[in-house]
Amino acid sequence: DAGVTQSPTHLIKTRGQHVTLRCSPISGHKSVSWYQQVLGQGPQFIFQYYEKEERGRGNFPDRFSARQFPNYSSELNVNALLLGDSALYLCASSLAGLRGGNQPQHFGDGTRLSIL
Amino acid sequence: GNSVTQMEGPVTLSEEAFLTINCTYTATGYPSLFWYVQYPGEGLQLLLKATKADDKGSNKGFEATYRKETTSFHLEKGSVQVSDSAVYFCALENNSKLTFGKGITLSVRP
């Protein structure tokens, strides 16, 4: 079975541009979460979507937005890119909604975004 | 709020040495606890989990016990291998949101 797939794997943008990152969850998983991992740090929670609705948002500015489609795939959008947005963006999927403990999150390999 | 604190790294060990990586947490309610591993250039892989106090998670020779009284979830392995070299993250989950520690790099020498 395919795992969580993310595209593109690498991306280079300049300051002020916008970017769209894509994620396909494991088949049957309805929950998708996005995380930002800056070099040398642990991942930071950005968004969670479940059944196409936003169920959680981390401490990120409004430049970050996301959505989930009827097939449960998801997009993360970032506008007005800053140098500090350079990071590995990870997508994770799970079966669970709000009570996830017994349904762990499975991660993709991420999109490495570099801002010049 | 929720937070996870991991011991400072990096850690370098010889093959077959004993491994302990410390992890403590602060959380509201009753979180689930996880260890994830990240190999170079890859995403995170779930190593083990524990969902309630006194549960022991185990996988591939690694173990960790959910200690509510000390708010800890230390990772241990009796005999490490070169292939265990990676970055290890401790994490807690509340309402399907994962909060991670900073991670620690483990290097195992042949």
mmCIF file of C-alpha atoms in Angstrom:
data_model
loop_
_atom_site.group_PDB
_atom_site.id
_atom_site.type_symbol
_atom_site.label_atom_id
_atom_site.label_comp_id
_atom_site.label_asym_id
_atom_site.label_seq_id
_atom_site.Cartn_x
_atom_site.Cartn_y
_atom_site.Cartn_z
ATOM 1 C CA ASP A 1 0.000 0.000 0.000
ATOM 2 C CA ALA A 2 1.212 3.496 -0.780
ATOM 3 C CA GLY A 3 2.181 5.669 2.156
ATOM 4 C CA VAL A 4 1.642 9.397 2.470
ATOM 5 C CA THR A 5 2.883 11.075 -0.685
ATOM 6 C CA GLN A 6 3.914 14.707 -0.959
ATOM 7 C CA SER A 7 4.797 16.856 -3.940
ATOM 8 C CA PRO A 8 7.023 18.415 -4.950
ATOM 9 C CA THR A 9 9.997 17.001 -3.049
ATOM 10 C CA HIS A 10 12.031 20.179 -3.399
ATOM 11 C CA LEU A 11 11.081 23.738 -4.235
ATOM 12 C CA ILE A 12 12.978 27.001 -4.522
ATOM 13 C CA LYS A 13 11.120 30.314 -4.306
ATOM 14 C CA THR A 14 11.996 33.952 -3.744
ATOM 15 C CA ARG A 15 10.715 36.311 -1.076
ATOM 16 C CA GLY A 16 7.195 37.581 -1.693
ATOM 17 C CA GLN A 17 6.126 34.678 -3.887
ATOM 18 C CA HIS A 18 3.473 32.150 -2.939
ATOM 19 C CA VAL A 19 3.678 28.377 -2.879
ATOM 20 C CA THR A 20 1.290 25.406 -2.908
ATOM 21 C CA LEU A 21 2.333 22.083 -1.425
ATOM 22 C CA ARG A 22 0.336 18.908 -1.970
ATOM 23 C CA CYS A 23 -0.312 15.804 0.060
ATOM 24 C CA SER A 24 -2.102 12.514 -0.618
ATOM 25 C CA PRO A 25 -2.973 10.542 2.518
ATOM 26 C CA ILE A 26 -2.856 6.804 2.987
ATOM 27 C CA SER A 27 -5.919 5.231 1.432
ATOM 28 C CA GLY A 28 -8.780 5.249 3.939
ATOM 29 C CA HIS A 29 -7.288 7.987 6.114
ATOM 30 C CA LYS A 30 -9.588 10.977 6.540
ATOM 31 C CA SER A 31 -7.380 13.171 8.709
ATOM 32 C CA VAL A 32 -4.470 15.186 7.333
ATOM 33 C CA SER A 33 -2.120 17.373 9.350
ATOM 34 C CA TRP A 34 0.661 19.722 8.269
ATOM 35 C CA TYR A 35 3.889 20.411 10.151
ATOM 36 C CA GLN A 36 6.820 22.754 9.579
ATOM 37 C CA GLN A 37 10.286 21.477 10.484
ATOM 38 C CA VAL A 38 13.026 24.075 10.555
ATOM 39 C CA LEU A 39 16.559 22.691 10.321
ATOM 40 C CA GLY A 40 17.718 21.309 13.642
ATOM 41 C CA GLN A 41 14.305 21.527 15.309
ATOM 42 C CA GLY A 42 11.319 19.293 15.865
ATOM 43 C CA PRO A 43 8.250 19.648 13.643
ATOM 44 C CA GLN A 44 5.752 22.387 14.561
ATOM 45 C CA PHE A 45 2.012 21.856 14.055
ATOM 46 C CA ILE A 46 0.394 24.084 11.417
ATOM 47 C CA PHE A 47 -3.057 22.635 10.587
ATOM 48 C CA GLN A 48 -5.247 19.598 10.962
ATOM 49 C CA TYR A 49 -8.123 18.759 8.621
ATOM 50 C CA TYR A 50 -10.664 16.023 9.140
ATOM 51 C CA GLU A 51 -13.519 15.254 6.782
ATOM 52 C CA LYS A 52 -12.654 18.422 4.832
ATOM 53 C CA GLU A 53 -13.029 20.720 7.843
ATOM 54 C CA GLU A 54 -10.284 22.516 9.749
ATOM 55 C CA ARG A 55 -10.049 20.943 13.193
ATOM 56 C CA GLY A 56 -6.928 22.618 14.519
ATOM 57 C CA ARG A 57 -4.558 25.457 13.796
ATOM 58 C CA GLY A 58 -1.110 26.100 15.223
ATOM 59 C CA ASN A 59 0.570 29.410 15.941
ATOM 60 C CA PHE A 60 1.244 30.450 12.358
ATOM 61 C CA PRO A 61 0.326 33.727 10.583
ATOM 62 C CA ASP A 62 -2.617 34.084 8.227
ATOM 63 C CA ARG A 63 -0.203 33.805 5.289
ATOM 64 C CA PHE A 64 -0.526 30.060 5.860
ATOM 65 C CA SER A 65 -3.735 28.389 4.709
ATOM 66 C CA ALA A 66 -4.823 24.907 3.766
ATOM 67 C CA ARG A 67 -7.725 22.911 2.494
ATOM 68 C CA GLN A 68 -8.796 19.314 2.130
ATOM 69 C CA PHE A 69 -10.532 17.918 -0.915
ATOM 70 C CA PRO A 70 -13.363 15.347 -1.187
ATOM 71 C CA ASN A 71 -10.794 12.608 -1.872
ATOM 72 C CA TYR A 72 -9.050 13.646 1.418
ATOM 73 C CA SER A 73 -5.935 14.967 -0.292
ATOM 74 C CA SER A 74 -4.774 18.336 0.953
ATOM 75 C CA GLU A 75 -2.966 21.487 -0.075
ATOM 76 C CA LEU A 76 -0.932 23.873 2.049
ATOM 77 C CA ASN A 77 -0.636 27.405 0.709
ATOM 78 C CA VAL A 78 1.830 30.014 1.879
ATOM 79 C CA ASN A 79 1.635 33.610 0.634
ATOM 80 C CA ALA A 80 4.166 36.443 0.745
ATOM 81 C CA LEU A 81 7.042 34.069 1.435
ATOM 82 C CA LEU A 82 9.719 35.107 3.920
ATOM 83 C CA LEU A 83 13.249 33.801 4.341
ATOM 84 C CA GLY A 84 12.130 32.263 7.616
ATOM 85 C CA ASP A 85 9.644 30.048 5.795
ATOM 86 C CA SER A 86 12.531 27.911 4.550
ATOM 87 C CA ALA A 87 11.882 24.496 6.066
ATOM 88 C CA LEU A 88 10.817 20.923 5.511
ATOM 89 C CA TYR A 89 7.024 20.769 5.330
ATOM 90 C CA LEU A 90 5.622 17.466 6.481
ATOM 91 C CA CYS A 91 2.198 16.031 5.906
ATOM 92 C CA ALA A 92 0.776 13.314 8.122
ATOM 93 C CA SER A 93 -2.391 11.270 7.800
ATOM 94 C CA SER A 94 -4.360 9.144 10.224
ATOM 95 C CA LEU A 95 -7.682 7.406 10.593
ATOM 96 C CA ALA A 96 -8.634 9.469 13.600
ATOM 97 C CA GLY A 97 -10.317 12.812 14.070
ATOM 98 C CA LEU A 98 -10.090 14.524 17.416
ATOM 99 C CA ARG A 99 -9.187 11.510 19.565
ATOM 100 C CA GLY A 100 -6.123 10.186 17.825
ATOM 101 C CA GLY A 101 -4.145 8.306 20.442
ATOM 102 C CA ASN A 102 -4.782 4.819 19.141
ATOM 103 C CA GLN A 103 -4.555 5.887 15.504
ATOM 104 C CA PRO A 104 -1.047 7.267 15.080
ATOM 105 C CA GLN A 105 -0.094 9.763 12.424
ATOM 106 C CA HIS A 106 1.914 8.507 9.448
ATOM 107 C CA PHE A 107 4.267 10.980 7.801
ATOM 108 C CA GLY A 108 5.321 11.594 4.236
ATOM 109 C CA ASP A 109 8.910 12.390 3.285
ATOM 110 C CA GLY A 110 8.133 16.100 3.113
ATOM 111 C CA THR A 111 8.675 19.007 0.757
ATOM 112 C CA ARG A 112 11.919 20.900 1.247
ATOM 113 C CA LEU A 113 11.150 24.596 0.611
ATOM 114 C CA SER A 114 14.026 27.030 0.167
ATOM 115 C CA ILE A 115 13.438 30.778 0.023
ATOM 116 C CA LEU A 116 16.090 32.933 -1.653
ATOM 117 C CA GLY B 1 0.201 24.398 27.215
ATOM 118 C CA ASN B 2 1.895 21.276 25.932
ATOM 119 C CA SER B 3 5.660 20.890 25.693
ATOM 120 C CA VAL B 4 8.262 18.152 25.314
ATOM 121 C CA THR B 5 11.834 18.371 26.547
ATOM 122 C CA GLN B 6 14.537 16.052 25.275
ATOM 123 C CA MET B 7 18.085 15.690 26.555
ATOM 124 C CA GLU B 8 20.743 17.641 24.695
ATOM 125 C CA GLY B 9 22.647 15.865 21.970
ATOM 126 C CA PRO B 10 24.272 14.605 19.897
ATOM 127 C CA VAL B 11 24.905 11.145 21.289
ATOM 128 C CA THR B 12 27.687 8.926 19.955
ATOM 129 C CA LEU B 13 27.891 5.268 20.990
ATOM 130 C CA SER B 14 29.801 2.184 19.997
ATOM 131 C CA GLU B 15 27.898 -0.740 18.492
ATOM 132 C CA GLU B 16 26.244 -2.978 21.113
ATOM 133 C CA ALA B 17 26.276 -0.211 23.746
ATOM 134 C CA PHE B 18 23.209 0.536 25.890
ATOM 135 C CA LEU B 19 21.110 3.529 24.873
ATOM 136 C CA THR B 20 18.985 5.852 26.981
ATOM 137 C CA ILE B 21 17.434 9.031 25.579
ATOM 138 C CA ASN B 22 15.568 11.098 28.149
ATOM 139 C CA CYS B 23 12.216 12.735 27.465
ATOM 140 C CA THR B 24 9.913 14.641 29.805
ATOM 141 C CA TYR B 25 6.658 16.373 29.004
ATOM 142 C CA THR B 26 4.142 18.925 30.212
ATOM 143 C CA ALA B 27 0.553 18.503 29.116
ATOM 144 C CA THR B 28 -3.062 19.112 29.997
ATOM 145 C CA GLY B 29 -5.229 16.058 30.290
ATOM 146 C CA TYR B 30 -3.979 12.603 29.375
ATOM 147 C CA PRO B 31 -1.869 12.693 26.236
ATOM 148 C CA SER B 32 -0.591 9.787 24.206
ATOM 149 C CA LEU B 33 3.196 9.587 23.935
ATOM 150 C CA PHE B 34 5.325 8.656 20.950
ATOM 151 C CA TRP B 35 8.858 8.198 19.739
ATOM 152 C CA TYR B 36 9.488 8.965 16.072
ATOM 153 C CA VAL B 37 12.729 8.356 14.158
ATOM 154 C CA GLN B 38 13.982 10.338 11.168
ATOM 155 C CA TYR B 39 16.649 9.001 8.817
ATOM 156 C CA PRO B 40 18.593 11.460 6.611
ATOM 157 C CA GLY B 41 16.476 12.919 3.837
ATOM 158 C CA GLU B 42 13.321 11.187 4.984
ATOM 159 C CA GLY B 43 10.155 11.966 6.892
ATOM 160 C CA LEU B 44 9.296 10.714 10.351
ATOM 161 C CA GLN B 45 8.642 7.060 11.098
ATOM 162 C CA LEU B 46 6.699 5.973 14.143
ATOM 163 C CA LEU B 47 8.988 3.919 16.376
ATOM 164 C CA LEU B 48 6.689 3.195 19.324
ATOM 165 C CA LYS B 49 3.791 4.605 21.316
ATOM 166 C CA ALA B 50 2.015 4.439 24.660
ATOM 167 C CA THR B 51 -1.495 5.703 25.226
ATOM 168 C CA LYS B 52 -1.894 5.610 29.009
ATOM 169 C CA ALA B 53 0.087 5.620 32.227
ATOM 170 C CA ASP B 54 2.321 2.577 32.843
ATOM 171 C CA ASP B 55 1.962 1.398 29.241
ATOM 172 C CA LYS B 56 5.210 0.186 27.685
ATOM 173 C CA GLY B 57 5.736 0.740 23.977
ATOM 174 C CA SER B 58 8.273 -1.447 22.191
ATOM 175 C CA ASN B 59 9.557 -2.009 18.667
ATOM 176 C CA LYS B 60 12.814 -3.193 17.048
ATOM 177 C CA GLY B 61 14.442 -3.645 20.458
ATOM 178 C CA PHE B 62 13.532 -0.134 21.614
ATOM 179 C CA GLU B 63 11.330 0.373 24.690
ATOM 180 C CA ALA B 64 9.759 3.294 26.526
ATOM 181 C CA THR B 65 7.387 3.358 29.520
ATOM 182 C CA TYR B 66 4.758 6.058 30.093
ATOM 183 C CA ARG B 67 5.536 7.386 33.606
ATOM 184 C CA LYS B 68 2.786 9.754 34.715
ATOM 185 C CA GLU B 69 4.313 10.374 38.152
ATOM 186 C CA THR B 70 7.556 11.669 36.650
ATOM 187 C CA THR B 71 5.971 12.888 33.366
ATOM 188 C CA SER B 72 8.622 10.979 31.449
ATOM 189 C CA PHE B 73 8.887 8.653 28.451
ATOM 190 C CA HIS B 74 12.560 7.698 28.220
ATOM 191 C CA LEU B 75 13.700 5.638 25.228
ATOM 192 C CA GLU B 76 15.997 2.636 25.837
ATOM 193 C CA LYS B 77 17.698 -0.059 23.804
ATOM 194 C CA GLY B 78 19.950 -2.737 25.197
ATOM 195 C CA SER B 79 22.327 -3.064 22.248
ATOM 196 C CA VAL B 80 22.450 -0.430 19.502
ATOM 197 C CA GLN B 81 23.449 -1.102 15.909
ATOM 198 C CA VAL B 82 25.038 1.123 13.276
ATOM 199 C CA SER B 83 21.684 1.106 11.462
ATOM 200 C CA ASP B 84 20.083 2.843 14.479
ATOM 201 C CA SER B 85 21.951 6.053 13.590
ATOM 202 C CA ALA B 86 19.234 8.669 13.065
ATOM 203 C CA VAL B 87 17.441 11.575 14.732
ATOM 204 C CA TYR B 88 14.964 10.604 17.453
ATOM 205 C CA PHE B 89 11.967 12.731 18.415
ATOM 206 C CA CYS B 90 9.790 12.382 21.480
ATOM 207 C CA ALA B 91 6.236 13.653 21.013
ATOM 208 C CA LEU B 92 2.909 13.910 22.787
ATOM 209 C CA GLU B 93 -0.532 14.006 21.231
ATOM 210 C CA ASN B 94 -3.572 15.927 22.443
ATOM 211 C CA ASN B 95 -6.657 16.218 20.240
ATOM 212 C CA SER B 96 -4.740 14.733 17.299
ATOM 213 C CA LYS B 97 -2.146 17.513 17.473
ATOM 214 C CA LEU B 98 1.440 16.329 17.923
ATOM 215 C CA THR B 99 3.895 18.392 19.970
ATOM 216 C CA PHE B 100 7.519 17.399 19.395
ATOM 217 C CA GLY B 101 10.748 17.782 21.274
ATOM 218 C CA LYS B 102 13.785 19.220 19.487
ATOM 219 C CA GLY B 103 15.135 15.797 18.587
ATOM 220 C CA ILE B 104 18.456 14.187 19.308
ATOM 221 C CA THR B 105 20.983 12.820 16.827
ATOM 222 C CA LEU B 106 22.301 9.343 17.565
ATOM 223 C CA SER B 107 25.476 8.140 15.849
ATOM 224 C CA VAL B 108 26.581 4.531 16.337
ATOM 225 C CA ARG B 109 30.198 3.612 15.542
ATOM 226 C CA PRO B 110 31.078 0.113 14.252
#
